[in-house]
XYZ file of C-alpha atoms in Angstrom:
611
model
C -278.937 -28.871 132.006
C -276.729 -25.911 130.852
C -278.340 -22.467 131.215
C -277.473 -20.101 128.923
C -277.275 -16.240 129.764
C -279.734 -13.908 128.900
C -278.288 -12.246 125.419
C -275.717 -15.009 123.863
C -272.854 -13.250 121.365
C -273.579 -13.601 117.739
C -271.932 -16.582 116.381
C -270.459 -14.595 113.385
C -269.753 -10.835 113.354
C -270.879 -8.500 110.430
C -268.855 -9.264 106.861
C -266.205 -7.215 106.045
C -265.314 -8.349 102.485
C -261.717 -8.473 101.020
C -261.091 -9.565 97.674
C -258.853 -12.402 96.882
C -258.159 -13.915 93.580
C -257.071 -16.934 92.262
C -253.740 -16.692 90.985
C -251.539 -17.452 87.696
C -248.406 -19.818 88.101
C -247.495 -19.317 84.260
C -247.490 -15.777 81.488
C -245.447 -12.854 83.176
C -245.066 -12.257 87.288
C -247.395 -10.224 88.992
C -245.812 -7.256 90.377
C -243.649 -6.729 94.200
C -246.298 -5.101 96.348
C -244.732 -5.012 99.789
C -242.931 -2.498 101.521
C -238.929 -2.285 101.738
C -237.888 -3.720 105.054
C -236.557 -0.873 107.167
C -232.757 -0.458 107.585
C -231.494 -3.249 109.728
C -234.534 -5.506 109.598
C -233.349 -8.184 107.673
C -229.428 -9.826 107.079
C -228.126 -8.473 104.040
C -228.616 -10.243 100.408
C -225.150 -10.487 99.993
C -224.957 -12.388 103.400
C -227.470 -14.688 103.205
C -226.382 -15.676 99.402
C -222.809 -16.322 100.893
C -224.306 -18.626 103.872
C -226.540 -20.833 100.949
C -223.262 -21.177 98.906
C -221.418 -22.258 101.987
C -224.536 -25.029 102.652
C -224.645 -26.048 98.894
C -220.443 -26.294 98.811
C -219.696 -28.575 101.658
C -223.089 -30.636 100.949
C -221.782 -31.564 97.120
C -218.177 -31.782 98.849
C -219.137 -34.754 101.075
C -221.618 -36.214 98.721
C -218.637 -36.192 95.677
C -215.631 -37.594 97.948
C -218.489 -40.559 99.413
C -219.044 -40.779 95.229
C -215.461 -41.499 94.447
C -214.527 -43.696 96.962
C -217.090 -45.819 95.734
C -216.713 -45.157 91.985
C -213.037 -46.512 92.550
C -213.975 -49.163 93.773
C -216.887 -50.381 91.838
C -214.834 -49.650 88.746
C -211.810 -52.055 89.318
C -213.345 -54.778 87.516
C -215.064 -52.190 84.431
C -218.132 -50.487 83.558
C -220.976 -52.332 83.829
C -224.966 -51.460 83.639
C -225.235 -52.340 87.618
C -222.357 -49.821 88.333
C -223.918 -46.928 86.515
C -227.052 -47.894 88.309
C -225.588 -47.921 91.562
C -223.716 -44.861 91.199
C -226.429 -42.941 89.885
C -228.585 -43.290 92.903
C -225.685 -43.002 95.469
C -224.790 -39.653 94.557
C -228.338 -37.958 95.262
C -229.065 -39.900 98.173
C -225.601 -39.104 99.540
C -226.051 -35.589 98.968
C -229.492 -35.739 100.838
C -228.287 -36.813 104.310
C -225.141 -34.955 103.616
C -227.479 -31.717 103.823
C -228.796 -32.660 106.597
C -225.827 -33.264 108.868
C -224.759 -29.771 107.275
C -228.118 -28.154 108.222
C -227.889 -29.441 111.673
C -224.076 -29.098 112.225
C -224.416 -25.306 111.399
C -227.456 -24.840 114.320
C -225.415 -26.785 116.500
C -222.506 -24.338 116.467
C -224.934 -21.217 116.318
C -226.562 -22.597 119.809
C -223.510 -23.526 121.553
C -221.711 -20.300 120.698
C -224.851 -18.297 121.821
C -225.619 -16.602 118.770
C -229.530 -16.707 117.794
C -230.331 -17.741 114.340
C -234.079 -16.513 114.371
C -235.728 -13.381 112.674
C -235.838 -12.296 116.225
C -234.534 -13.552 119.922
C -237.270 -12.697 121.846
C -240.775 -11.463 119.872
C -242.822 -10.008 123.480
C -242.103 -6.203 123.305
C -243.951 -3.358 125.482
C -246.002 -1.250 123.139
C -249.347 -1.726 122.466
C -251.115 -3.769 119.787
C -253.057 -1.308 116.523
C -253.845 -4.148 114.400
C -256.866 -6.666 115.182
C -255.644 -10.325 114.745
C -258.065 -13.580 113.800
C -257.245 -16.640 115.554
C -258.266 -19.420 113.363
C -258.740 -22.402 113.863
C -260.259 -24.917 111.486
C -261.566 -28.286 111.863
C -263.228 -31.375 110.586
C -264.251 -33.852 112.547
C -262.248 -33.720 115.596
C -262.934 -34.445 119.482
C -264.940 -30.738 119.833
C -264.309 -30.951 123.996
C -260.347 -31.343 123.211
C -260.637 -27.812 120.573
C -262.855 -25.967 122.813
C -260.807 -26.661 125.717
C -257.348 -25.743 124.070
C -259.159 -22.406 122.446
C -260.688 -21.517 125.963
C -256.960 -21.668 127.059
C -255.296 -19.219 124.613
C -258.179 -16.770 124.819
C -257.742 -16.933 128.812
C -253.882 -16.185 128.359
C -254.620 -13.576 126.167
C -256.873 -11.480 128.034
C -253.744 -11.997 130.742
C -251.868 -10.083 128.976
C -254.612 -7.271 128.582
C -254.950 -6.993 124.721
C -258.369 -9.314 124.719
C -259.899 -6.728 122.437
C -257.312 -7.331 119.776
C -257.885 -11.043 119.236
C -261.074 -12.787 117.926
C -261.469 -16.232 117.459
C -262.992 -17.935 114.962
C -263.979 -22.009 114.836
C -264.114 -22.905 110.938
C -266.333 -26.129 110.876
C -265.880 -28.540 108.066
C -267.213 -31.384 109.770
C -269.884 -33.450 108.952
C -273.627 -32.627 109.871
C -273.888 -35.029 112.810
C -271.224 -32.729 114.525
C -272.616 -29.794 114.423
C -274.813 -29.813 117.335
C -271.992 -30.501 119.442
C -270.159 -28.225 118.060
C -272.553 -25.767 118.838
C -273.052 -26.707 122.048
C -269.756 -26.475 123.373
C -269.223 -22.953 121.403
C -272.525 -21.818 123.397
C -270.811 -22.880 126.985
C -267.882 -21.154 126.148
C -268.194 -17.828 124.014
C -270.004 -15.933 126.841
C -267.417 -16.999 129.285
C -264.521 -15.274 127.147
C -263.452 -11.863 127.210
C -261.912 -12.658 123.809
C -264.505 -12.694 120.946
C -265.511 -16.468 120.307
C -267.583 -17.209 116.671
C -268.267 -20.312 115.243
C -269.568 -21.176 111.675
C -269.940 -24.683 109.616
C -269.732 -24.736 106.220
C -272.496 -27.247 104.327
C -270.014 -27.491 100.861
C -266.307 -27.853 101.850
C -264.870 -26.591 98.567
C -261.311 -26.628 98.914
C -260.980 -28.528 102.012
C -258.976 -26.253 104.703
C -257.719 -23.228 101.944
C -260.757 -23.414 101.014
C -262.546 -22.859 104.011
C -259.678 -20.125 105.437
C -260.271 -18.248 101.770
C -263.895 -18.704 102.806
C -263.462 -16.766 105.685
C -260.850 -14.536 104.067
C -263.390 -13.049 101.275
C -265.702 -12.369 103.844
C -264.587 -11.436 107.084
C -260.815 -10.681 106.434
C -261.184 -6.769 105.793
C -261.668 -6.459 109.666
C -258.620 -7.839 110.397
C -254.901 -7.006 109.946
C -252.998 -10.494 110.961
C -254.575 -14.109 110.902
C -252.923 -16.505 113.177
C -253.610 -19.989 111.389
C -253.730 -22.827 113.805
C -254.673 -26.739 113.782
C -256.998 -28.087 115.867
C -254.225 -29.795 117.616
C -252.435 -26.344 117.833
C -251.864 -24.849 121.044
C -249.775 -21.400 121.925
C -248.925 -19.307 124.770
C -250.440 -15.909 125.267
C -246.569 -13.935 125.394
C -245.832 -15.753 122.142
C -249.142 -14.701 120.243
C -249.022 -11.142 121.385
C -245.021 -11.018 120.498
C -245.448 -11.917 117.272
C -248.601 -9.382 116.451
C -246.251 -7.019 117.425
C -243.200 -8.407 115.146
C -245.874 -7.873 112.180
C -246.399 -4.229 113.228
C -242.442 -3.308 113.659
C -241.927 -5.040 110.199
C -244.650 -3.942 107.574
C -242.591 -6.217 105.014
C -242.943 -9.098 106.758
C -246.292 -11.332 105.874
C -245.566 -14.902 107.536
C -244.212 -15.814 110.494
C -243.772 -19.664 110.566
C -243.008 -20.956 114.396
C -241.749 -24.280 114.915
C -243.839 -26.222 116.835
C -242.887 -28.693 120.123
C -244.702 -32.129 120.108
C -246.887 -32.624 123.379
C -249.538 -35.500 125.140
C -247.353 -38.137 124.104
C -249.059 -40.718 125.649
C -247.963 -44.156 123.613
C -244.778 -45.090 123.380
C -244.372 -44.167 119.538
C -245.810 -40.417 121.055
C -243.332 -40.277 123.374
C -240.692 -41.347 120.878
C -241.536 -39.023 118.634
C -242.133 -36.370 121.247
C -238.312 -36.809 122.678
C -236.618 -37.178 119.312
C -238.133 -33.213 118.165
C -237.757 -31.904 121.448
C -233.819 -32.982 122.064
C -232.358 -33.345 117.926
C -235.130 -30.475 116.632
C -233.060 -27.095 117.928
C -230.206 -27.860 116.119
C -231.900 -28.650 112.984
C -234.351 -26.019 113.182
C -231.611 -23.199 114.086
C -229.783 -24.079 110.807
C -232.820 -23.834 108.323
C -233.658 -20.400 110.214
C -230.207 -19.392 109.480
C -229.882 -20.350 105.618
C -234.039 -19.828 105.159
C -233.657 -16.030 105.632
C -236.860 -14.149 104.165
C -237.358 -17.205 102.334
C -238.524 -19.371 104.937
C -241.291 -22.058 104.185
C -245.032 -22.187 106.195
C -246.096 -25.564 107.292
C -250.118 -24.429 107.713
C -250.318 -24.233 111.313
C -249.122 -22.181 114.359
C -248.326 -19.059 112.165
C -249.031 -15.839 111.838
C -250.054 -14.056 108.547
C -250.411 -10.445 107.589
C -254.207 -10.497 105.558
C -253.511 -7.796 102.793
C -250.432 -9.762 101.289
C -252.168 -13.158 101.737
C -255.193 -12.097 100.327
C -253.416 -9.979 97.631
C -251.039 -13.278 97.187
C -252.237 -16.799 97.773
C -255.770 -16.774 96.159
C -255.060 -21.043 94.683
C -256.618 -22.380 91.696
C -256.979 -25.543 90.479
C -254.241 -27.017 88.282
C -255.142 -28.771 85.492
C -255.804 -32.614 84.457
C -257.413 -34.559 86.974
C -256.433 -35.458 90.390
C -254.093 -36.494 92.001
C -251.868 -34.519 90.548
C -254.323 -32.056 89.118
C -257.680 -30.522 90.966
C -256.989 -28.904 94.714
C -253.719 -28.127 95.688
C -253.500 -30.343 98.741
C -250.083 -29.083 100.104
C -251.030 -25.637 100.025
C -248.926 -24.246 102.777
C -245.421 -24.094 100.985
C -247.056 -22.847 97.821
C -248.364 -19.679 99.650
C -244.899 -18.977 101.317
C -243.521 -19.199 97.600
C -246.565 -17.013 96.674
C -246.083 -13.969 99.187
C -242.069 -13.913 98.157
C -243.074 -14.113 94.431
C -244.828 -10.438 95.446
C -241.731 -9.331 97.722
C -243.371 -10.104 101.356
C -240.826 -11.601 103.275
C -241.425 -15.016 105.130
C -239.837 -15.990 107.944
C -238.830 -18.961 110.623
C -239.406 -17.715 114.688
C -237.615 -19.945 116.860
C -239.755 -19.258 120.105
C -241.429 -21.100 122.893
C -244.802 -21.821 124.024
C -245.632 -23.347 120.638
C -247.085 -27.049 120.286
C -248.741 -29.496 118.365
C -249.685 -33.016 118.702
C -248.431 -36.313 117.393
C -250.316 -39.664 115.687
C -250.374 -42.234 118.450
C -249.283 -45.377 116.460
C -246.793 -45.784 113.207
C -249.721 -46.611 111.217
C -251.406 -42.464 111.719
C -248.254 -41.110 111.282
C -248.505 -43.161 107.833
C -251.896 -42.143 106.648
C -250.763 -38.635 107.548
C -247.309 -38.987 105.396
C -249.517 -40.581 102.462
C -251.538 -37.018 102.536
C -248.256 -35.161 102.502
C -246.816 -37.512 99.769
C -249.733 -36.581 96.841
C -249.570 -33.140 97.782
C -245.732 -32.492 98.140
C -245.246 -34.760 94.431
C -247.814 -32.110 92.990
C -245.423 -29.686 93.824
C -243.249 -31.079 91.030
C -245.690 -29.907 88.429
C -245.006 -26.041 90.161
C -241.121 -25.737 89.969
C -240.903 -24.004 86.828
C -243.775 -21.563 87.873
C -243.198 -17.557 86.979
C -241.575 -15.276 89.498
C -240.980 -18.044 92.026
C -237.720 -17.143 94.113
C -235.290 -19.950 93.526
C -234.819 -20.343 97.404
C -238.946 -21.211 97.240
C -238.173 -23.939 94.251
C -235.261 -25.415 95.835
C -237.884 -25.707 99.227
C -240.910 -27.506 96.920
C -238.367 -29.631 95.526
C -236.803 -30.875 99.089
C -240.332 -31.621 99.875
C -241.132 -33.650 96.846
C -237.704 -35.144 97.159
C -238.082 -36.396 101.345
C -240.897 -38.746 99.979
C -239.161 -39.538 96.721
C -235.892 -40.848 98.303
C -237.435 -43.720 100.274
C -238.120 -46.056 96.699
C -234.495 -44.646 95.556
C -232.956 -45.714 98.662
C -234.725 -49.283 98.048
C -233.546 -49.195 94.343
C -230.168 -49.399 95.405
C -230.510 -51.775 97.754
C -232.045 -53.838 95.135
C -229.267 -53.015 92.757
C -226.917 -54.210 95.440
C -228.719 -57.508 95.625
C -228.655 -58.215 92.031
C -225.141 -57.078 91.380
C -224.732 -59.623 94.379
C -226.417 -62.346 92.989
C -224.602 -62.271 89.910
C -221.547 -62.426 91.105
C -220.281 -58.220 90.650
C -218.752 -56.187 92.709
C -221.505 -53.562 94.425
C -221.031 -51.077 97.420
C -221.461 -53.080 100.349
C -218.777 -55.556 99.197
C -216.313 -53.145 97.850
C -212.873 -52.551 99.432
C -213.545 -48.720 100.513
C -217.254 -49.694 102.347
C -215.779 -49.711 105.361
C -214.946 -46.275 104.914
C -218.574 -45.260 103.289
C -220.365 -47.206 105.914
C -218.468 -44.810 108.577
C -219.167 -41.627 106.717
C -222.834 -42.506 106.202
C -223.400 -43.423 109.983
C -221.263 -40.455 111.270
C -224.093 -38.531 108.366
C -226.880 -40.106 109.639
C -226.178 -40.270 113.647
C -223.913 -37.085 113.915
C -226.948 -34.918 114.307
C -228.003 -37.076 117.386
C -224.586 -36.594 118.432
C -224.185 -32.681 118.430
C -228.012 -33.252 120.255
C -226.513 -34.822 122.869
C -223.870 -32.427 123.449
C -226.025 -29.544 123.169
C -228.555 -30.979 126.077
C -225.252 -31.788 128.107
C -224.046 -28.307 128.043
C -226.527 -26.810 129.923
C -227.401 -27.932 133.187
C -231.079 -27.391 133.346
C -231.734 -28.418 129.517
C -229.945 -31.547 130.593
C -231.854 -32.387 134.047
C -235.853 -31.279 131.615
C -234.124 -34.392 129.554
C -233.831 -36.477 132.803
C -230.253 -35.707 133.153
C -227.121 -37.485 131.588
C -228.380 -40.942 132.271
C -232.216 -40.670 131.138
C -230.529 -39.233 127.545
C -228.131 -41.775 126.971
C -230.751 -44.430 128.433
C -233.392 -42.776 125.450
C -230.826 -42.353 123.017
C -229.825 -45.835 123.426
C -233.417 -47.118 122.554
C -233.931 -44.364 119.790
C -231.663 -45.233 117.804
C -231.762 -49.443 117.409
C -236.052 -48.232 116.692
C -234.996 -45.346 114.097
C -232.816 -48.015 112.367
C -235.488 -50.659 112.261
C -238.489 -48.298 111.267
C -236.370 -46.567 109.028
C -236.715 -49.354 106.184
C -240.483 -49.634 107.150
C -241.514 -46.118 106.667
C -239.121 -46.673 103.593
C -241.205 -49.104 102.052
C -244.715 -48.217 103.266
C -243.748 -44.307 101.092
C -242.591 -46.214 98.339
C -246.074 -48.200 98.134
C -248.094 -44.934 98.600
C -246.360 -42.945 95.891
C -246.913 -46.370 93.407
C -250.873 -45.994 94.535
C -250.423 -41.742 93.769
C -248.878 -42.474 90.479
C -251.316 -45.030 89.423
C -253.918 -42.203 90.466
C -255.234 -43.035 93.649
C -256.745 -40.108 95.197
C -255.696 -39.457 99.067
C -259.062 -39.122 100.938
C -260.026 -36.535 103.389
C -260.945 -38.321 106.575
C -260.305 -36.701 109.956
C -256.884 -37.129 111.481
C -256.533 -39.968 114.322
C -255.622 -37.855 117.669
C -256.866 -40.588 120.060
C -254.083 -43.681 121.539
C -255.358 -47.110 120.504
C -253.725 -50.529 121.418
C -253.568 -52.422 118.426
C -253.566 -56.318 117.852
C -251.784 -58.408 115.253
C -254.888 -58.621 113.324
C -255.033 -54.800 112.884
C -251.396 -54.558 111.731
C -250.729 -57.677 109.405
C -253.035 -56.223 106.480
C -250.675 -52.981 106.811
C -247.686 -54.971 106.900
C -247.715 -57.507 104.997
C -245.781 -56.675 102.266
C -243.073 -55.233 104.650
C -242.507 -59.049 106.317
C -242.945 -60.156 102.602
C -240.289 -58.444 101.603
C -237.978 -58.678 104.644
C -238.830 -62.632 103.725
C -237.325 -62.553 100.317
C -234.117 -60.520 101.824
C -233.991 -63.410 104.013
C -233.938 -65.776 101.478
C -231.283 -64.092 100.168
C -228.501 -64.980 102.638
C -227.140 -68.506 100.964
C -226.197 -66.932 98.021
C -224.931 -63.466 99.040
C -223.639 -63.940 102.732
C -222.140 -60.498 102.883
C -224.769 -58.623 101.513
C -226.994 -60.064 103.764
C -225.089 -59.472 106.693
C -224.708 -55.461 105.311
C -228.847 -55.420 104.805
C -229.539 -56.950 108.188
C -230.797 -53.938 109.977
C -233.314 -53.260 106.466
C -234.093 -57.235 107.017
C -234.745 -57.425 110.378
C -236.831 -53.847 110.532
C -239.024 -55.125 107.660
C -239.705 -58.602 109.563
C -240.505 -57.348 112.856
C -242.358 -54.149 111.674
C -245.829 -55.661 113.132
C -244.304 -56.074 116.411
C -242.545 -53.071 116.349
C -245.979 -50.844 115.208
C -247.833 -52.579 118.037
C -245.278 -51.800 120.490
C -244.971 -48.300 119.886
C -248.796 -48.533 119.361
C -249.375 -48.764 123.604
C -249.969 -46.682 126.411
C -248.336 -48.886 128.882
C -245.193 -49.018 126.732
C -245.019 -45.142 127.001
C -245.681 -45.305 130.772
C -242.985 -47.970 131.667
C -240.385 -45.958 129.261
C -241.480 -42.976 131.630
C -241.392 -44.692 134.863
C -237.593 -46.090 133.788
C -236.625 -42.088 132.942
C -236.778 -42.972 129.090
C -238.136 -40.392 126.907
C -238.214 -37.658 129.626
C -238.735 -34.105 128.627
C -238.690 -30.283 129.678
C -242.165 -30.207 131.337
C -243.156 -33.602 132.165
C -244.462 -32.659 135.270
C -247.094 -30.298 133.604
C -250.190 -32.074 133.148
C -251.567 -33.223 129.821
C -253.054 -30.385 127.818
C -255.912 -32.636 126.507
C -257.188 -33.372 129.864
C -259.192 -31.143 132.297
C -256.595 -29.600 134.574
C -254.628 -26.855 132.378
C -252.164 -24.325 133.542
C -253.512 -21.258 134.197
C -250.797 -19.034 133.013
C -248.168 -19.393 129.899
C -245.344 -19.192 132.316
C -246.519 -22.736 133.462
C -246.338 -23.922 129.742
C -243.610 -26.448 129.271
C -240.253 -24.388 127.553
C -239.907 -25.733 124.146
């Protein structure tokens, strides 16, 4: 039986109102109301313009010279309907993967040349902290023992670095009523044990699923606070990283967001520790080349970020849009739309490449798919936002990239179609023309050269290459990455495609609580997923009498979409991700730190793995 002390802590403090409106996305732009940056605070307009015109220029480069090869080709034998087809959907999907290799080839030479592309190198400074900051945390539904345990941590690392009176954390319940005496429970054992303030509150009505329940908490409590640091309940940061960036806030009153980029930890399945490796070794690069084109301009992905109140309040208040959902009713990707928000006033946003940052993974293909599906409705309602009033076009161009990284997956199976037909009636297409050869190189060396310049970053350090498990556990993980990014490429490919049909036919994404928890999973549980992917992957099949060399081209989509049952239940299994470990496969910096979900924690952020 737990005994509780003699006075327990309130579970909510006193109100301390602060208005915040919903705001107008059409008629005139509200007005700037931040500060000017001090001198030297942020890289110069004129810079930052010329390093987005250097991104846009060699992107369209590649994807125009990949465009006329092919346009050459196709149009030896004359114009025909399939050729426009075909060339209309190359071009955009060629320019998409050309940005990428771009993005990540520029943060590959910023790393290995030791220049640092973030807002700033290292956030932890000495003076002390003015400002109050709310830790919050909001969640619905999850395993309460797992949240109290990871809050419990940060507040202990925080009080370590003797600013405990500065932080109070709040637990925003929008879980169900059989929770809540759990949840109550386990914020009872652990609020009087804190030196950080701990409060807990469940809402009854969850209007506005998670904005709605941080604006909850905004209009009522945010006036006693100067900085909110939004988490998940999968979140988990170090104490020196928390504290830094408070005091990055309080150097740079023009600065309202700072957007960290989380690690991925507890892999425990094999698809965890997949995913796990792949953003740990190919995520620097990437990330160091959106910090260094992003600027002030940088996006917020909802969680493990810290926000300055006023301008959020002042900024982000979200309405409903009009018609019915999906497309109209809550804005369900909110996140991006309040980073365009804040810059529409003149707050600057920003990307902090830093450590002791995490966040979880879904165990099995399958969550990582009813996760994407929730991403999908809300990132194609961002389509309806582009032309919105005052937006800076740096914050368009970021709504529309994440519109378009759901939209590409049924292009990139139109042309494969395309290709099929042309191939079954007897045309010339792109994967029989004389220059594929040459396309087919440039689109691997696209796709793959990231992994590449991932590699040779990890190599070039010795003890970034020995937290990988050293030259031999890379290439030995690289090896398998690649052969399972090829064949779950086409099924993540088709699985989008059949969500955005089910958006645009108007089915509503629901709100049920993210699976956290590994699961082995049978053939029964898979086949009702799947079984259009083998369905399709059938009819490719099919194909191969009367298109030889197509087939042979579409093998990889083929194969991928036939054995994507037996490739979900794979990844799906602990074992799997203990055998990869025990066989140095998908090793990385930290293994030997134990599981952050389970009891024994490390008792100081130095003992955090280094992200």
């Amino acid at each position: 039986m737990t005994v509780l002390p003699a006075v327990m802590p309130p579970m909510m403090p006193g109100e301390t109102p602060i208005e915040m409106l919903p705001q107008r996305f059409d008629g005139p732009p509200p007005p700037w109301s931040a500060p000017e940056p001090g001198p030297g605070m942020v890289v110069s307009s004129d810079d930052m313009l010329a390093r987005r015109i250097i991104l846009v220029l060699m992107t369209g480069l590649l994807a125009t010279a990949a465009s006329s090869a092919v346009q050459e080709s196709l149009l030896a034998d004359g114009l025909s309907f399939w050729d426009v087809a075909l060339l209309a959907l190359f071009f955009p999907l060629f320019a998409w993967i050309s940005f990428g290799f771009m993005n990540a080839a520029i943060g590959f030479v910023l790393l290995m040349t030791g220049g640092h592309p973030g807002f700033v190198p290292t956030p932890r400074q000495s003076e002390p902290l003015e400002g109050r900051t709310a830790i919050l945390m909001p969640v619905h539904n999850e395993d309460i023992d797992a949240v109290f345990e990871r809050i419990a941590w940060m507040a202990r690392a925080i009080a370590a670095g003797g600013v405990a009176d500065r932080f109070d954390i709040f637990i925003l319940s929008d879980s169900g009523e059989a929770a809540e005496a759990a949840e109550v429970a386990a914020w009872e054992r652990l609020a009087p044990t804190l030196d950080c303030a701990l409060y807990y509150r469940r809402r009854t009505v969850n209007v506005g699923r998670k904005p709605g329940n941080v604006a909850d908490w905004i209009r009522r409590f945010g006036g006693g606070y100067r900085y909110m640091l939004m988490l998940d309940a999968d979140s988990l940061m170090g104490g020196n990283t928390i504290i830094g960036m408070a005091q990055v806030l309080e150097r740079r009153p023009a600065v309202a967001l700072l957007q960290t980029v989380p690690a991925v930890i507890n892999g425990v399945t094999l698809f965890q520790r997949w995913m796990q490796f792949a953003s740990r070794l190919y995520g620097p690069i990437s990330t160091a080349g959106l910090v260094w084109w992003s600027g002030s301009e940088a996006t917020f992905w909802g969680h493990n970020a810290l926000i300055r109140i006023e301008a959020f309040a002042a900024s982000c208040g979200l309405p409903d849009l009009p018609g019915r959902a999906p497309f109209g009713g809550v804005i369900m990707s909110h996140d991006m739309v309040e980073a365009a928000l804040l810059r529409r006033r003149g707050w600057r946003v920003h990307m902090l490449m830093t450590e002791e940052t995490f966040e979880e993974y879904p165990p099995t293909l399958i969550d990582a798919a009813v996760r994407d599906r929730r991403w999908a409705q809300g990132n194609i309602q961002h389509l309806s936002l582009l032309t919105s009033s005052g937006f800076h076009w740096v914050s368009r161009l970021q709504l529309l990239m994440g519109a378009s990284a759901f939209i590409t997956s049924p292009v990139w199976l139109l042309m494969i179609a395309t290709s099929v037909v042309q191939a079954l009636i007897g045309e010339r297409n792109i994967v029989e023309a004389q220059t594929s050869l040459q396309v087919l190189f440039v689109t691997l060396l696209l796709l793959f050269g990231p992994k590449l310049l991932s590699v040779i970053w990890a190599f070039s350090n010795a003890e970034r290459r020995e937290g990988f498990g050293g030259r031999r556990g890379i290439v030995r993980s690289v090896l398998v990455d690649v052969p399972f990014s090829m064949l779950s490429a086409p099924v993540i490919a088709l699985t989008q495609t059949i969500d955005l049909a089910g958006i645009l036919m108007g089915r509503k994404s629901g709100w049920a609580p993210q699976n956290r928890d590994a699961h082995e999973l049978s053939l029964a549980d898979v086949m009702p997923r799947y079984r259009w992917h083998v369905g399709v992957g059938v009819a490719l099949l099919l194909v191969t009498p009367f298109a030889p060399i197509t087939a042979a081209w579409l093998a990889p989509v083929t194969l991928g979409l036939l054995l994507s049952p037996f490739l979900t239940m794979l990844t799906a299994s602990e074992k799997a991700g203990r055998w990869a470990l025990s066989h140095g496969m998908f090793v990385e910096p930290g293994e030997h730190v134990s599981v952050l979900s389970r009891p024994s924690l490390p008792a100081h952020t130095s003992e955090l793995p280094s992200s």
